Short mmCIF file of C-alpha atoms and ligand atoms in Angstrom, two decimals:
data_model
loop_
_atom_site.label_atom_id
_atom_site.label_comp_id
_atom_site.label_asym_id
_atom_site.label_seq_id
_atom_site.Cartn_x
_atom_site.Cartn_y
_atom_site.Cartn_z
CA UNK A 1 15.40 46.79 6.82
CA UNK A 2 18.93 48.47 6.89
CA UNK A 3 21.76 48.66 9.66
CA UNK A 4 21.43 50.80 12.02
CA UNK A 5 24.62 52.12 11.45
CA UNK A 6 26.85 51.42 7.82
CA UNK A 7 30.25 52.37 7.24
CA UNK A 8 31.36 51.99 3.50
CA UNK A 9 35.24 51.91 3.34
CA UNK A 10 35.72 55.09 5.50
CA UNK A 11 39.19 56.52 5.81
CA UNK A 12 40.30 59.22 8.14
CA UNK A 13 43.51 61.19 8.58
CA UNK A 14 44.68 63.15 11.30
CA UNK A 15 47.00 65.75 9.35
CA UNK A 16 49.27 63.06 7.63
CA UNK A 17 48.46 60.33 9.99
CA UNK A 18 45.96 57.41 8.71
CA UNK A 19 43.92 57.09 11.37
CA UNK A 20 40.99 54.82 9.67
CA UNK A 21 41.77 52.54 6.87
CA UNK A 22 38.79 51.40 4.51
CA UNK A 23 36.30 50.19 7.19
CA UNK A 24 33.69 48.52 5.85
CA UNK A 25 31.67 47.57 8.86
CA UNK A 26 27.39 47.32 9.84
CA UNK A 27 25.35 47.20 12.96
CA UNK A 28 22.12 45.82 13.19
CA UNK A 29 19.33 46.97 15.05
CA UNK A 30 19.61 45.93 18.78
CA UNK A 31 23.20 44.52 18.00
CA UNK A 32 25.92 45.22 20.77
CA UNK A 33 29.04 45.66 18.99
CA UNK A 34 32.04 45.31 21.39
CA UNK A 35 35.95 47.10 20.19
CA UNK A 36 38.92 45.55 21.18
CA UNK A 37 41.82 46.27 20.21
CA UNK A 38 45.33 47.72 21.13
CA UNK A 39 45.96 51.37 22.20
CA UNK A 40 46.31 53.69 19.29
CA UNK A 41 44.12 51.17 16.88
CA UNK A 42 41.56 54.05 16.26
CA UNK A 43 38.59 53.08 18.49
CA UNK A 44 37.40 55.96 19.50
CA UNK A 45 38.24 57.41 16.18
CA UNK A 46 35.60 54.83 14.65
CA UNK A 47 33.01 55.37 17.54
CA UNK A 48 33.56 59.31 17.24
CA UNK A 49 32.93 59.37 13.53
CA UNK A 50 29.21 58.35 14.02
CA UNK A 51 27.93 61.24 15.78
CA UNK A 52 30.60 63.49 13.67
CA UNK A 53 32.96 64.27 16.84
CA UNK A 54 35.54 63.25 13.89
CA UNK A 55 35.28 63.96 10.29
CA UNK A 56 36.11 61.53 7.43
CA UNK A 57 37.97 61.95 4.36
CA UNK A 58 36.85 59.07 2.33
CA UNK A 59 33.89 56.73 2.51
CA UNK A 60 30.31 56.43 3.59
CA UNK A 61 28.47 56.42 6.89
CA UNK A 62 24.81 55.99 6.73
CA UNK A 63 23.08 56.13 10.13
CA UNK A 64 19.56 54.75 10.13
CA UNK A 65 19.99 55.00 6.51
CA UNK A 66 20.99 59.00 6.63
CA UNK A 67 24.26 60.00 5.63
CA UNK A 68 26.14 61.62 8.54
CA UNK A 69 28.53 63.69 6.36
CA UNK A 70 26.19 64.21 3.59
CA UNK A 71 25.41 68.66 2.54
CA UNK A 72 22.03 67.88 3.97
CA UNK A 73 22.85 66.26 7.15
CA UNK A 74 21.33 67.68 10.62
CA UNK A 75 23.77 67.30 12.92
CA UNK A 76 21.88 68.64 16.53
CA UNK A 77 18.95 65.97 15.30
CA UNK A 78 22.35 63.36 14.72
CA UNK A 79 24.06 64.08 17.67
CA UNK A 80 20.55 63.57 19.57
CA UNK A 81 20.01 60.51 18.04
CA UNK A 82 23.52 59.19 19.01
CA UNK A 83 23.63 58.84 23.06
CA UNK A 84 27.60 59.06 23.92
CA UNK A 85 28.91 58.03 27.34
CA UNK A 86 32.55 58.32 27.58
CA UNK A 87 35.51 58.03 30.26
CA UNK A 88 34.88 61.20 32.12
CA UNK A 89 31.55 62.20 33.03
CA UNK A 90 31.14 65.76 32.43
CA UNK A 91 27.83 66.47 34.73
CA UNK A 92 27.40 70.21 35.04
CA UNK A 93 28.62 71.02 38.49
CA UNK A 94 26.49 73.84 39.54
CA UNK A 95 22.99 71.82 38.31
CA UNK A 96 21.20 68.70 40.68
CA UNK A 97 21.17 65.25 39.22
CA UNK A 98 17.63 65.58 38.16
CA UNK A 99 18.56 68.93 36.04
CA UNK A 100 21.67 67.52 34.61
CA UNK A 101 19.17 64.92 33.02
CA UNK A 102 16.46 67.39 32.04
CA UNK A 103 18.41 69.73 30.95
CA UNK A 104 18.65 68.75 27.35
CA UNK A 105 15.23 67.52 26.48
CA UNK A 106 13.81 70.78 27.73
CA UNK A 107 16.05 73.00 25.86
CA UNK A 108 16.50 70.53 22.84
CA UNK A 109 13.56 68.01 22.23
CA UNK A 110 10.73 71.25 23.75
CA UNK A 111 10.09 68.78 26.46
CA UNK A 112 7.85 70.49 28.89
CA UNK A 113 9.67 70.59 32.59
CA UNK A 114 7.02 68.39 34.33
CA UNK A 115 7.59 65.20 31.56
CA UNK A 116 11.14 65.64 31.87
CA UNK A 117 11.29 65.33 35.63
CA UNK A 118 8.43 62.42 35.38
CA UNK A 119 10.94 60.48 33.01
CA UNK A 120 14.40 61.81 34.15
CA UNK A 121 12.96 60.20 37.30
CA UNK A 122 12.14 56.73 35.63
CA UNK A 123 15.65 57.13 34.00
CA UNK A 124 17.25 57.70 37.42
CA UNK A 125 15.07 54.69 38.80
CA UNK A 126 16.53 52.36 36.00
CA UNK A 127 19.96 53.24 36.59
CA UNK A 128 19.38 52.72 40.62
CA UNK A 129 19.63 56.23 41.67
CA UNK A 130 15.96 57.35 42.04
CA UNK A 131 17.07 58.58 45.90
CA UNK A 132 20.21 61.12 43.98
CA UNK A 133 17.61 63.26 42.18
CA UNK A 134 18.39 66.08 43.81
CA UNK A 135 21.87 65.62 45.05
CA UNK A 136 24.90 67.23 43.04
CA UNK A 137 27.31 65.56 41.18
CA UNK A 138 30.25 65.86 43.48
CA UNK A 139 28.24 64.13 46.21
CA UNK A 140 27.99 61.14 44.06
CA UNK A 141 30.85 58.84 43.81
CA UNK A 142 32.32 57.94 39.84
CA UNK A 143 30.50 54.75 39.65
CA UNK A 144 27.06 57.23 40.75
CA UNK A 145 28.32 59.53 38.42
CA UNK A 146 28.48 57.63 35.57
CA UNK A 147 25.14 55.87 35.98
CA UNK A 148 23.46 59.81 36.12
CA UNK A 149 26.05 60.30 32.87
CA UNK A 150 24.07 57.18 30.77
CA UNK A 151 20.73 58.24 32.42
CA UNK A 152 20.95 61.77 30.84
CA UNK A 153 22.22 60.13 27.52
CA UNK A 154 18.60 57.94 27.73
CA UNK A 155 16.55 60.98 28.13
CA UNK A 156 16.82 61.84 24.53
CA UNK A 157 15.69 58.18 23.85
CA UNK A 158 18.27 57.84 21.28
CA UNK A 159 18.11 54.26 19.46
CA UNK A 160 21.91 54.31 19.60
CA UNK A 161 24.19 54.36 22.65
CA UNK A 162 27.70 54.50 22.24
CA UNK A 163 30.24 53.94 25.23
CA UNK A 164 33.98 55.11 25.16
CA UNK A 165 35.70 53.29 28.17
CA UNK A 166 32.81 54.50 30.33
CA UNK A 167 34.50 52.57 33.00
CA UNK A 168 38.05 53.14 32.66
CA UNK A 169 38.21 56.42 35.44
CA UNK A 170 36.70 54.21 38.34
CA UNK A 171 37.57 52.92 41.27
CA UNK A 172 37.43 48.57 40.94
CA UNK A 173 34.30 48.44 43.06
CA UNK A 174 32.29 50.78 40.83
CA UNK A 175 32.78 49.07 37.75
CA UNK A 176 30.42 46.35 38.04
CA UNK A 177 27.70 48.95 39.13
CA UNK A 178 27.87 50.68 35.53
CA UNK A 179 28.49 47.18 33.51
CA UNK A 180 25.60 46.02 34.92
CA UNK A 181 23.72 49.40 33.48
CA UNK A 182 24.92 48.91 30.25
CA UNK A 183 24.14 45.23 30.22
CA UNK A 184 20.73 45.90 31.12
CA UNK A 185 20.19 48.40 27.81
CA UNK A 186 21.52 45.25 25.85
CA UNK A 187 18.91 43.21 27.16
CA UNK A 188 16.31 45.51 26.10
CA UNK A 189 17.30 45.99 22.71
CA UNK A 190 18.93 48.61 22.73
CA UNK A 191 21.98 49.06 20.23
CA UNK A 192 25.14 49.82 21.13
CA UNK A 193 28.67 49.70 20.19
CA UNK A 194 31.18 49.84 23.37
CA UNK A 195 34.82 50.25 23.38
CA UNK A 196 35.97 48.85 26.46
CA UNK A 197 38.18 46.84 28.23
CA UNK A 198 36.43 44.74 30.60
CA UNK A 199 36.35 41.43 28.36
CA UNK A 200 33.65 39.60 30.75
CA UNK A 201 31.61 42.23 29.64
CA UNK A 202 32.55 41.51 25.97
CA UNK A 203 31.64 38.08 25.91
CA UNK A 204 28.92 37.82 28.25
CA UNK A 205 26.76 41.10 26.30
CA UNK A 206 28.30 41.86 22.78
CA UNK A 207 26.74 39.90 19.69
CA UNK A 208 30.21 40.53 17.42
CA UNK A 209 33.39 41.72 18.63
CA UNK A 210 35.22 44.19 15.93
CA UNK A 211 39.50 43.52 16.82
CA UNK A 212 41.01 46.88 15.68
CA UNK A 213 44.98 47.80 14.53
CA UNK A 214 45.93 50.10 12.97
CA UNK A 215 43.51 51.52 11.72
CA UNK A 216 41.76 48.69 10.16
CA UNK A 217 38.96 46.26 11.53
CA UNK A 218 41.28 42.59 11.01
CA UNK A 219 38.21 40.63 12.38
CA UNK A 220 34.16 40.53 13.25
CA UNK A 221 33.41 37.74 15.12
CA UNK A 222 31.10 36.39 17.79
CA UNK A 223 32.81 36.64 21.06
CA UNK A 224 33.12 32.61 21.35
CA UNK A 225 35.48 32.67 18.61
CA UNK A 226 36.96 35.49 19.42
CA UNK A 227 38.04 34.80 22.69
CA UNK A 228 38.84 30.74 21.78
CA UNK A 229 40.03 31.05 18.44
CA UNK A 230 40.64 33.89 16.91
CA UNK A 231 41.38 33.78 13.50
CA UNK A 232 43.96 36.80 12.81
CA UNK A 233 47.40 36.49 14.28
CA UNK A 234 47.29 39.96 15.65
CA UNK A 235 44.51 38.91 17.77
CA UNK A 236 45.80 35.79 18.49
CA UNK A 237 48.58 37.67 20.04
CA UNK A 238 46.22 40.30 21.84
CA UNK A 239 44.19 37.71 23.62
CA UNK A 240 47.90 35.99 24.80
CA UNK A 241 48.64 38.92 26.43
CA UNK A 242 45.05 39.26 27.97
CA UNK A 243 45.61 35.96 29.25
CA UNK A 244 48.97 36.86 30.49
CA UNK A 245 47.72 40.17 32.74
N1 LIG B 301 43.20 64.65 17.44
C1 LIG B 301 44.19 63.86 16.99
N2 LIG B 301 45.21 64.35 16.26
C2 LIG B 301 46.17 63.58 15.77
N3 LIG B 301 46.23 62.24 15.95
C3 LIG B 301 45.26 61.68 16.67
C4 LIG B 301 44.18 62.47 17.23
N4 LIG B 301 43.35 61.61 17.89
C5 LIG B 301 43.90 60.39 17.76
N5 LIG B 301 45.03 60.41 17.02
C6 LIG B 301 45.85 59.26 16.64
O1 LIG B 301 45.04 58.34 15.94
C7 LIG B 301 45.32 57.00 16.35
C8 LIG B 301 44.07 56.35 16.84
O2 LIG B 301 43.66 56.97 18.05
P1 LIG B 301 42.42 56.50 18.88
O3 LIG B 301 42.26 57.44 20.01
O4 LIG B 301 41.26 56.32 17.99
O5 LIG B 301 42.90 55.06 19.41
P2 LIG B 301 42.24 54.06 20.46
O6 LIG B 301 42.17 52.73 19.82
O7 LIG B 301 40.97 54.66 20.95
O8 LIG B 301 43.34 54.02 21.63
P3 LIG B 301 43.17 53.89 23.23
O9 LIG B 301 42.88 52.44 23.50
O10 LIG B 301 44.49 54.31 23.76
O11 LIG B 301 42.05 54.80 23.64
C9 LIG B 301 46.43 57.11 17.39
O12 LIG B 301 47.65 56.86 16.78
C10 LIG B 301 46.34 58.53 17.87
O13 LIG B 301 47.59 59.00 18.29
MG1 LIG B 302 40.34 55.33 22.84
#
């Protein structure tokens, strides 16, 4: 069967800025792919170009074996294959909990309202906040917020989930809250590929850790290595510094 996701030696440019340099890079079905690397490497450049938030210049990416930037591609059906959680949470305001969630598979997957609400409320269960349905979002606190933020991603049952620092705007005491989300969709097969940088996270849940710079993916490696020997000296230097904060 193929990857879930392939990229064939992609290469992006901001303007005249390399922002992606030949990445060559798979992932599996049910693999949780974990980005490290330092600021300005091009994470969320990489993560971005799967659901076509950023173009590509050069290269291949297939997703489920459909090619994202190809004449033919869909992208409403991409983009609601793709779930995307990401630093801020962006619930409407003016819409409850439970119609933040529904909203999209009523308007976009002809969902009728009653299923919606039976699984937004299954979705809201899973992510612990089965008693928010009909609060707003600025009732919830950021940790509350983000769970609703993954739980409206999961109502378009997309078999990808992609996370941008979905933890990086909280408060300490809500982080664990939405970890332990994510780390639940891991367990249950779902595949994922996180950019984050909460690195109990990466080597308790991800099966390979991609190490970023500049640009270029300088190792793929199971977080044991990675976090005991890595191989590159660049990482070698960015787990030192880990180890020093
Ligand atoms: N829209 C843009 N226009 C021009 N340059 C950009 C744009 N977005 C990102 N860049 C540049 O591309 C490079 C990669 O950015 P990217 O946001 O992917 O890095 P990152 O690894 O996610 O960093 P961080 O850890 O800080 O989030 C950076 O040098 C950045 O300044
Ligand atoms: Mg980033």
């Amino acid at each position: 069967m193929h990857p879930m996701i392939m990229f064939s030696s992609i290469n992006k440019w901001y303007g005249e800025y390399q922002a992606l340099t030949n990445i060559t890079a798979e992932v599996k079905r049910g693999e949780v792919v974990v980005l490290c690397g330092p600021s300005g490497s091009g994470k969320s450049t990489l993560i971005r170009t799967v659901n076509r938030l950023e173009d590509i210049q050069k290269g291949q990416i297939l997703f489920d074996g459909q090619d994202v930037n190809g004449t033919d591609a869909n992208l409403n059906r991409l983009r609601s294959r793709v779930g995307f959680v990401f630093q801020s949470f962006n619930l409407f305001p003016h819409l409850s909990v439970l119609d933040n969630i529904i909203l999209t598979p009523t308007k976009v997957r002809g969902l009728k309202a009653s299923a919606a609400k039976a699984q937004a409320l299954q979705l809201l269960d899973r992510v612990g906040l089965a008693h928010k349905a009909n609060a707003y979002p600025a009732q919830l606190s950021g940790g509350q917020q983000q769970r609703v933020a993954i739980a409206r991603a999961l109502a378009m049952e997309p078999p990808v989930m992609l996370f941008d620092e979905p933890t990086s705007a909280l408060d300490p005491e809500m982080v664990g809250e939405v970890l332990s989300v994510m780390k639940g969709l891991a367990k249950e097969g779902m595949t994922m590929m996180c950019v984050t940088h909460e690195m109990n996270f990466a080597r308790e849940v991800a099966d390979t850790i991609w190490f970023m710079d500049a640009g270029q993916i300088l190792e793929k490696t199971a977080p044991e290595q990675f976090f005991s020997q890595p191989s590159h000296p660049r990482a070698q230097r960015f787990i030192a510094d880990l180890r020093a904060h």
